[in-house]
Amino acid sequence: FFFQAEDGIRDFCLSRGLGDVYKRQVHGIGIIKQKMSDFYVVDIGAPKFAYLGSTEFEGATKRNKPNFEVGTLVYARVIESNKFLKTKISCISKTSKKEWMTGESFFGDLKGGLVVKTSVGFCAKILEKSTNILKYIKSLLTFEIAIGSNGYIWLKTNSSFNDTIIGNF
């Protein structure tokens, strides 16, 4: 199927305290294309759109759920995908229990920054432990990054100038 990499990373963020590498999960960055009452239709770069339930966020309930607009970027994990059923994604982490309302959750909406579309193979290469590219950039700048198994990379630094420099790297 479309997704090939096994790792996802969201590295070094002072505001969220992230830096863990999660194994055996398929993570992706998507764009909300349609907002329904109980779910969102999300473009993850696959042949078909994915579906994200409005309560698929840590701590969300039917009364207290996110209200994202069309065009919002989300970082999520694939929970169900095959050629016969709709792809379902979730913003609930298997390991982190920080709620989406606090802005500290591992998965969720991505605010600001820059999105770069690249190949799935390139994203897999960046996620390999032997790659020092993130360590090198980390030594120069403070940044937050989300690398999707679907070929999308989102990064955010303290200035749009730095975003552009890293995005072109």
PDB file of C-alpha atoms in Angstrom:
ATOM      1  CA  PHE A   1       0.000   0.000   0.000  1.00  0.00           C
ATOM      2  CA  PHE A   2       0.997   3.666   0.069  1.00  0.00           C
ATOM      3  CA  PHE A   3       2.732   3.890   3.439  1.00  0.00           C
ATOM      4  CA  GLN A   4       6.127   2.238   3.664  1.00  0.00           C
ATOM      5  CA  ALA A   5       8.088   3.679   6.561  1.00  0.00           C
ATOM      6  CA  GLU A   6       7.665   2.339  10.074  1.00  0.00           C
ATOM      7  CA  ASP A   7       8.955   5.214  12.181  1.00  0.00           C
ATOM      8  CA  GLY A   8       7.641   8.657  12.954  1.00  0.00           C
ATOM      9  CA  ILE A   9       9.440  11.421  14.757  1.00  0.00           C
ATOM     10  CA  ARG A  10       8.643  14.736  16.200  1.00  0.00           C
ATOM     11  CA  ASP A  11      11.885  16.123  17.475  1.00  0.00           C
ATOM     12  CA  PHE A  12      12.992  18.746  19.985  1.00  0.00           C
ATOM     13  CA  CYS A  13      10.439  21.277  20.968  1.00  0.00           C
ATOM     14  CA  LEU A  14      10.936  23.496  23.963  1.00  0.00           C
ATOM     15  CA  SER A  15       7.234  24.305  24.239  1.00  0.00           C
ATOM     16  CA  ARG A  16       6.052  20.700  24.065  1.00  0.00           C
ATOM     17  CA  GLY A  17       9.086  18.822  25.392  1.00  0.00           C
ATOM     18  CA  LEU A  18       9.052  16.296  22.582  1.00  0.00           C
ATOM     19  CA  GLY A  19      11.906  14.251  21.274  1.00  0.00           C
ATOM     20  CA  ASP A  20      10.800  10.635  21.245  1.00  0.00           C
ATOM     21  CA  VAL A  21      11.019   8.246  18.329  1.00  0.00           C
ATOM     22  CA  TYR A  22       7.971   5.989  18.103  1.00  0.00           C
ATOM     23  CA  LYS A  23       8.533   2.556  16.576  1.00  0.00           C
ATOM     24  CA  ARG A  24       6.178   0.425  14.494  1.00  0.00           C
ATOM     25  CA  GLN A  25       3.618   3.133  13.898  1.00  0.00           C
ATOM     26  CA  VAL A  26       2.787   4.826  10.639  1.00  0.00           C
ATOM     27  CA  HIS A  27       2.548   8.581  11.127  1.00  0.00           C
ATOM     28  CA  GLY A  28       1.481  11.122   8.584  1.00  0.00           C
ATOM     29  CA  ILE A  29       0.772  14.771   8.049  1.00  0.00           C
ATOM     30  CA  GLY A  30      -2.552  15.598   6.484  1.00  0.00           C
ATOM     31  CA  ILE A  31      -4.683  18.563   5.502  1.00  0.00           C
ATOM     32  CA  ILE A  32      -8.295  18.764   6.601  1.00  0.00           C
ATOM     33  CA  LYS A  33     -10.369  18.948   3.427  1.00  0.00           C
ATOM     34  CA  GLN A  34     -13.876  18.670   4.839  1.00  0.00           C
ATOM     35  CA  LYS A  35     -15.438  19.134   8.254  1.00  0.00           C
ATOM     36  CA  MET A  36     -18.407  16.969   9.217  1.00  0.00           C
ATOM     37  CA  SER A  37     -20.273  16.811  12.529  1.00  0.00           C
ATOM     38  CA  ASP A  38     -18.484  13.701  13.847  1.00  0.00           C
ATOM     39  CA  PHE A  39     -15.350  13.462  11.729  1.00  0.00           C
ATOM     40  CA  TYR A  40     -12.921  15.228   9.421  1.00  0.00           C
ATOM     41  CA  VAL A  41     -11.987  14.209   5.880  1.00  0.00           C
ATOM     42  CA  VAL A  42      -8.193  14.458   5.625  1.00  0.00           C
ATOM     43  CA  ASP A  43      -5.910  14.445   2.582  1.00  0.00           C
ATOM     44  CA  ILE A  44      -2.839  12.402   3.519  1.00  0.00           C
ATOM     45  CA  GLY A  45      -1.430  12.217   0.007  1.00  0.00           C
ATOM     46  CA  ALA A  46      -2.835   8.727  -0.615  1.00  0.00           C
ATOM     47  CA  PRO A  47      -5.179   7.782  -3.467  1.00  0.00           C
ATOM     48  CA  LYS A  48      -8.147   8.104  -1.078  1.00  0.00           C
ATOM     49  CA  PHE A  49      -8.842  10.542   1.727  1.00  0.00           C
ATOM     50  CA  ALA A  50      -8.526   9.416   5.344  1.00  0.00           C
ATOM     51  CA  TYR A  51     -11.099   9.888   8.084  1.00  0.00           C
ATOM     52  CA  LEU A  52     -10.317  11.397  11.483  1.00  0.00           C
ATOM     53  CA  GLY A  53     -13.009  11.101  14.144  1.00  0.00           C
ATOM     54  CA  SER A  54     -13.647  14.293  16.079  1.00  0.00           C
ATOM     55  CA  THR A  55     -13.128  12.379  19.343  1.00  0.00           C
ATOM     56  CA  GLU A  56      -9.872  10.782  18.122  1.00  0.00           C
ATOM     57  CA  PHE A  57      -7.861  13.238  20.204  1.00  0.00           C
ATOM     58  CA  GLU A  58      -6.485  12.572  23.684  1.00  0.00           C
ATOM     59  CA  GLY A  59      -9.068  13.813  26.205  1.00  0.00           C
ATOM     60  CA  ALA A  60     -11.719  14.708  23.606  1.00  0.00           C
ATOM     61  CA  THR A  61     -15.375  13.897  24.248  1.00  0.00           C
ATOM     62  CA  LYS A  62     -18.563  14.490  22.275  1.00  0.00           C
ATOM     63  CA  ARG A  63     -19.065  17.719  24.240  1.00  0.00           C
ATOM     64  CA  ASN A  64     -15.419  18.792  24.270  1.00  0.00           C
ATOM     65  CA  LYS A  65     -13.754  18.172  20.927  1.00  0.00           C
ATOM     66  CA  PRO A  66     -11.531  20.173  18.583  1.00  0.00           C
ATOM     67  CA  ASN A  67     -13.149  22.501  16.088  1.00  0.00           C
ATOM     68  CA  PHE A  68     -10.656  22.652  13.235  1.00  0.00           C
ATOM     69  CA  GLU A  69     -11.288  24.516  10.014  1.00  0.00           C
ATOM     70  CA  VAL A  70     -10.717  23.293   6.457  1.00  0.00           C
ATOM     71  CA  GLY A  71      -7.016  23.686   5.629  1.00  0.00           C
ATOM     72  CA  THR A  72      -5.738  22.841   9.125  1.00  0.00           C
ATOM     73  CA  LEU A  73      -2.655  20.601   9.171  1.00  0.00           C
ATOM     74  CA  VAL A  74      -2.789  17.555  11.448  1.00  0.00           C
ATOM     75  CA  TYR A  75      -0.152  15.066  12.517  1.00  0.00           C
ATOM     76  CA  ALA A  76      -1.765  11.675  13.102  1.00  0.00           C
ATOM     77  CA  ARG A  77      -1.163   7.949  13.096  1.00  0.00           C
ATOM     78  CA  VAL A  78      -2.873   5.430  10.857  1.00  0.00           C
ATOM     79  CA  ILE A  79      -5.051   3.036  12.840  1.00  0.00           C
ATOM     80  CA  GLU A  80      -6.741   1.202   9.970  1.00  0.00           C
ATOM     81  CA  SER A  81      -5.873   0.958   6.313  1.00  0.00           C
ATOM     82  CA  ASN A  82      -6.587  -1.560   3.591  1.00  0.00           C
ATOM     83  CA  LYS A  83      -7.889  -1.506   0.041  1.00  0.00           C
ATOM     84  CA  PHE A  84     -11.460  -2.390   1.034  1.00  0.00           C
ATOM     85  CA  LEU A  85     -12.132   0.027   3.906  1.00  0.00           C
ATOM     86  CA  LYS A  86     -11.651   3.720   4.432  1.00  0.00           C
ATOM     87  CA  THR A  87      -8.330   4.705   5.972  1.00  0.00           C
ATOM     88  CA  LYS A  88      -8.812   5.813   9.552  1.00  0.00           C
ATOM     89  CA  ILE A  89      -6.353   8.011  11.397  1.00  0.00           C
ATOM     90  CA  SER A  90      -6.134   9.034  15.032  1.00  0.00           C
ATOM     91  CA  CYS A  91      -4.448  11.727  17.098  1.00  0.00           C
ATOM     92  CA  ILE A  92      -4.407   9.544  20.208  1.00  0.00           C
ATOM     93  CA  SER A  93      -0.905   8.390  21.118  1.00  0.00           C
ATOM     94  CA  LYS A  94      -0.279   4.905  22.457  1.00  0.00           C
ATOM     95  CA  THR A  95       2.309   6.235  24.884  1.00  0.00           C
ATOM     96  CA  SER A  96       1.743   9.928  25.633  1.00  0.00           C
ATOM     97  CA  LYS A  97      -1.375  10.907  27.550  1.00  0.00           C
ATOM     98  CA  LYS A  98      -1.108  14.678  27.222  1.00  0.00           C
ATOM     99  CA  GLU A  99      -4.399  16.206  26.150  1.00  0.00           C
ATOM    100  CA  TRP A 100      -4.899  18.055  22.874  1.00  0.00           C
ATOM    101  CA  MET A 101      -6.279  21.140  24.659  1.00  0.00           C
ATOM    102  CA  THR A 102      -2.963  21.830  26.394  1.00  0.00           C
ATOM    103  CA  GLY A 103      -1.021  21.920  23.118  1.00  0.00           C
ATOM    104  CA  GLU A 104       1.416  19.353  24.531  1.00  0.00           C
ATOM    105  CA  SER A 105       0.057  16.267  22.789  1.00  0.00           C
ATOM    106  CA  PHE A 106       2.306  14.329  20.436  1.00  0.00           C
ATOM    107  CA  PHE A 107      -0.329  14.216  17.695  1.00  0.00           C
ATOM    108  CA  GLY A 108      -2.731  16.969  16.706  1.00  0.00           C
ATOM    109  CA  ASP A 109      -2.856  20.165  14.732  1.00  0.00           C
ATOM    110  CA  LEU A 110       0.320  21.775  13.443  1.00  0.00           C
ATOM    111  CA  LYS A 111       0.330  25.547  13.744  1.00  0.00           C
ATOM    112  CA  GLY A 112       2.564  27.842  11.738  1.00  0.00           C
ATOM    113  CA  GLY A 113       5.775  26.612  10.221  1.00  0.00           C
ATOM    114  CA  LEU A 114       6.434  25.272   6.760  1.00  0.00           C
ATOM    115  CA  VAL A 115       5.312  22.082   4.985  1.00  0.00           C
ATOM    116  CA  VAL A 116       7.581  20.386   2.465  1.00  0.00           C
ATOM    117  CA  LYS A 117       6.433  17.538   0.199  1.00  0.00           C
ATOM    118  CA  THR A 118       9.188  15.050  -0.532  1.00  0.00           C
ATOM    119  CA  SER A 119       9.477  11.340  -1.281  1.00  0.00           C
ATOM    120  CA  VAL A 120       8.483   8.611   1.130  1.00  0.00           C
ATOM    121  CA  GLY A 121      11.998   7.182   0.786  1.00  0.00           C
ATOM    122  CA  PHE A 122      13.611  10.475   1.787  1.00  0.00           C
ATOM    123  CA  CYS A 123      11.457  10.660   4.920  1.00  0.00           C
ATOM    124  CA  ALA A 124      12.399   7.078   5.789  1.00  0.00           C
ATOM    125  CA  LYS A 125      16.074   7.966   5.311  1.00  0.00           C
ATOM    126  CA  ILE A 126      15.809  10.963   7.658  1.00  0.00           C
ATOM    127  CA  LEU A 127      14.171   8.762  10.283  1.00  0.00           C
ATOM    128  CA  GLU A 128      17.008   6.234  10.282  1.00  0.00           C
ATOM    129  CA  LYS A 129      19.094   6.408  13.413  1.00  0.00           C
ATOM    130  CA  SER A 130      22.307   6.537  11.407  1.00  0.00           C
ATOM    131  CA  THR A 131      21.298   9.843   9.799  1.00  0.00           C
ATOM    132  CA  ASN A 132      22.867  12.832  11.504  1.00  0.00           C
ATOM    133  CA  ILE A 133      21.093  15.540   9.523  1.00  0.00           C
ATOM    134  CA  LEU A 134      18.616  16.357  12.312  1.00  0.00           C
ATOM    135  CA  LYS A 135      21.388  16.394  14.913  1.00  0.00           C
ATOM    136  CA  TYR A 136      23.394  18.795  12.767  1.00  0.00           C
ATOM    137  CA  ILE A 137      20.482  21.196  12.243  1.00  0.00           C
ATOM    138  CA  LYS A 138      19.597  20.880  15.930  1.00  0.00           C
ATOM    139  CA  SER A 139      23.105  22.077  16.826  1.00  0.00           C
ATOM    140  CA  LEU A 140      22.478  25.264  14.818  1.00  0.00           C
ATOM    141  CA  LEU A 141      18.818  26.102  15.512  1.00  0.00           C
ATOM    142  CA  THR A 142      15.942  25.429  17.855  1.00  0.00           C
ATOM    143  CA  PHE A 143      13.115  23.874  15.893  1.00  0.00           C
ATOM    144  CA  GLU A 144      10.138  21.566  15.976  1.00  0.00           C
ATOM    145  CA  ILE A 145       9.691  18.980  13.235  1.00  0.00           C
ATOM    146  CA  ALA A 146       7.131  16.365  12.274  1.00  0.00           C
ATOM    147  CA  ILE A 147       8.147  13.828   9.635  1.00  0.00           C
ATOM    148  CA  GLY A 148       5.321  11.852   8.111  1.00  0.00           C
ATOM    149  CA  SER A 149       5.641   8.406   6.618  1.00  0.00           C
ATOM    150  CA  ASN A 150       3.627   9.819   3.724  1.00  0.00           C
ATOM    151  CA  GLY A 151       6.380  12.132   2.464  1.00  0.00           C
ATOM    152  CA  TYR A 152       5.332  15.342   4.186  1.00  0.00           C
ATOM    153  CA  ILE A 153       7.676  17.207   6.512  1.00  0.00           C
ATOM    154  CA  TRP A 154       6.487  20.037   8.741  1.00  0.00           C
ATOM    155  CA  LEU A 155       8.957  22.238  10.529  1.00  0.00           C
ATOM    156  CA  LYS A 156       8.752  25.298  12.668  1.00  0.00           C
ATOM    157  CA  THR A 157      11.538  27.523  13.946  1.00  0.00           C
ATOM    158  CA  ASN A 158      11.537  30.863  15.687  1.00  0.00           C
ATOM    159  CA  SER A 159      11.525  32.750  12.353  1.00  0.00           C
ATOM    160  CA  SER A 160      10.151  32.272   8.850  1.00  0.00           C
ATOM    161  CA  PHE A 161      13.646  32.930   7.496  1.00  0.00           C
ATOM    162  CA  ASN A 162      14.993  29.878   9.360  1.00  0.00           C
ATOM    163  CA  ASP A 163      11.987  27.837   8.193  1.00  0.00           C
ATOM    164  CA  THR A 164      12.883  28.622   4.589  1.00  0.00           C
ATOM    165  CA  ILE A 165      16.573  27.835   5.072  1.00  0.00           C
ATOM    166  CA  ILE A 166      15.898  24.434   6.638  1.00  0.00           C
ATOM    167  CA  GLY A 167      13.106  23.701   4.135  1.00  0.00           C
ATOM    168  CA  ASN A 168      15.554  24.176   1.272  1.00  0.00           C
ATOM    169  CA  PHE A 169      18.192  22.039   2.982  1.00  0.00           C
TER     170      PHE A 169
END
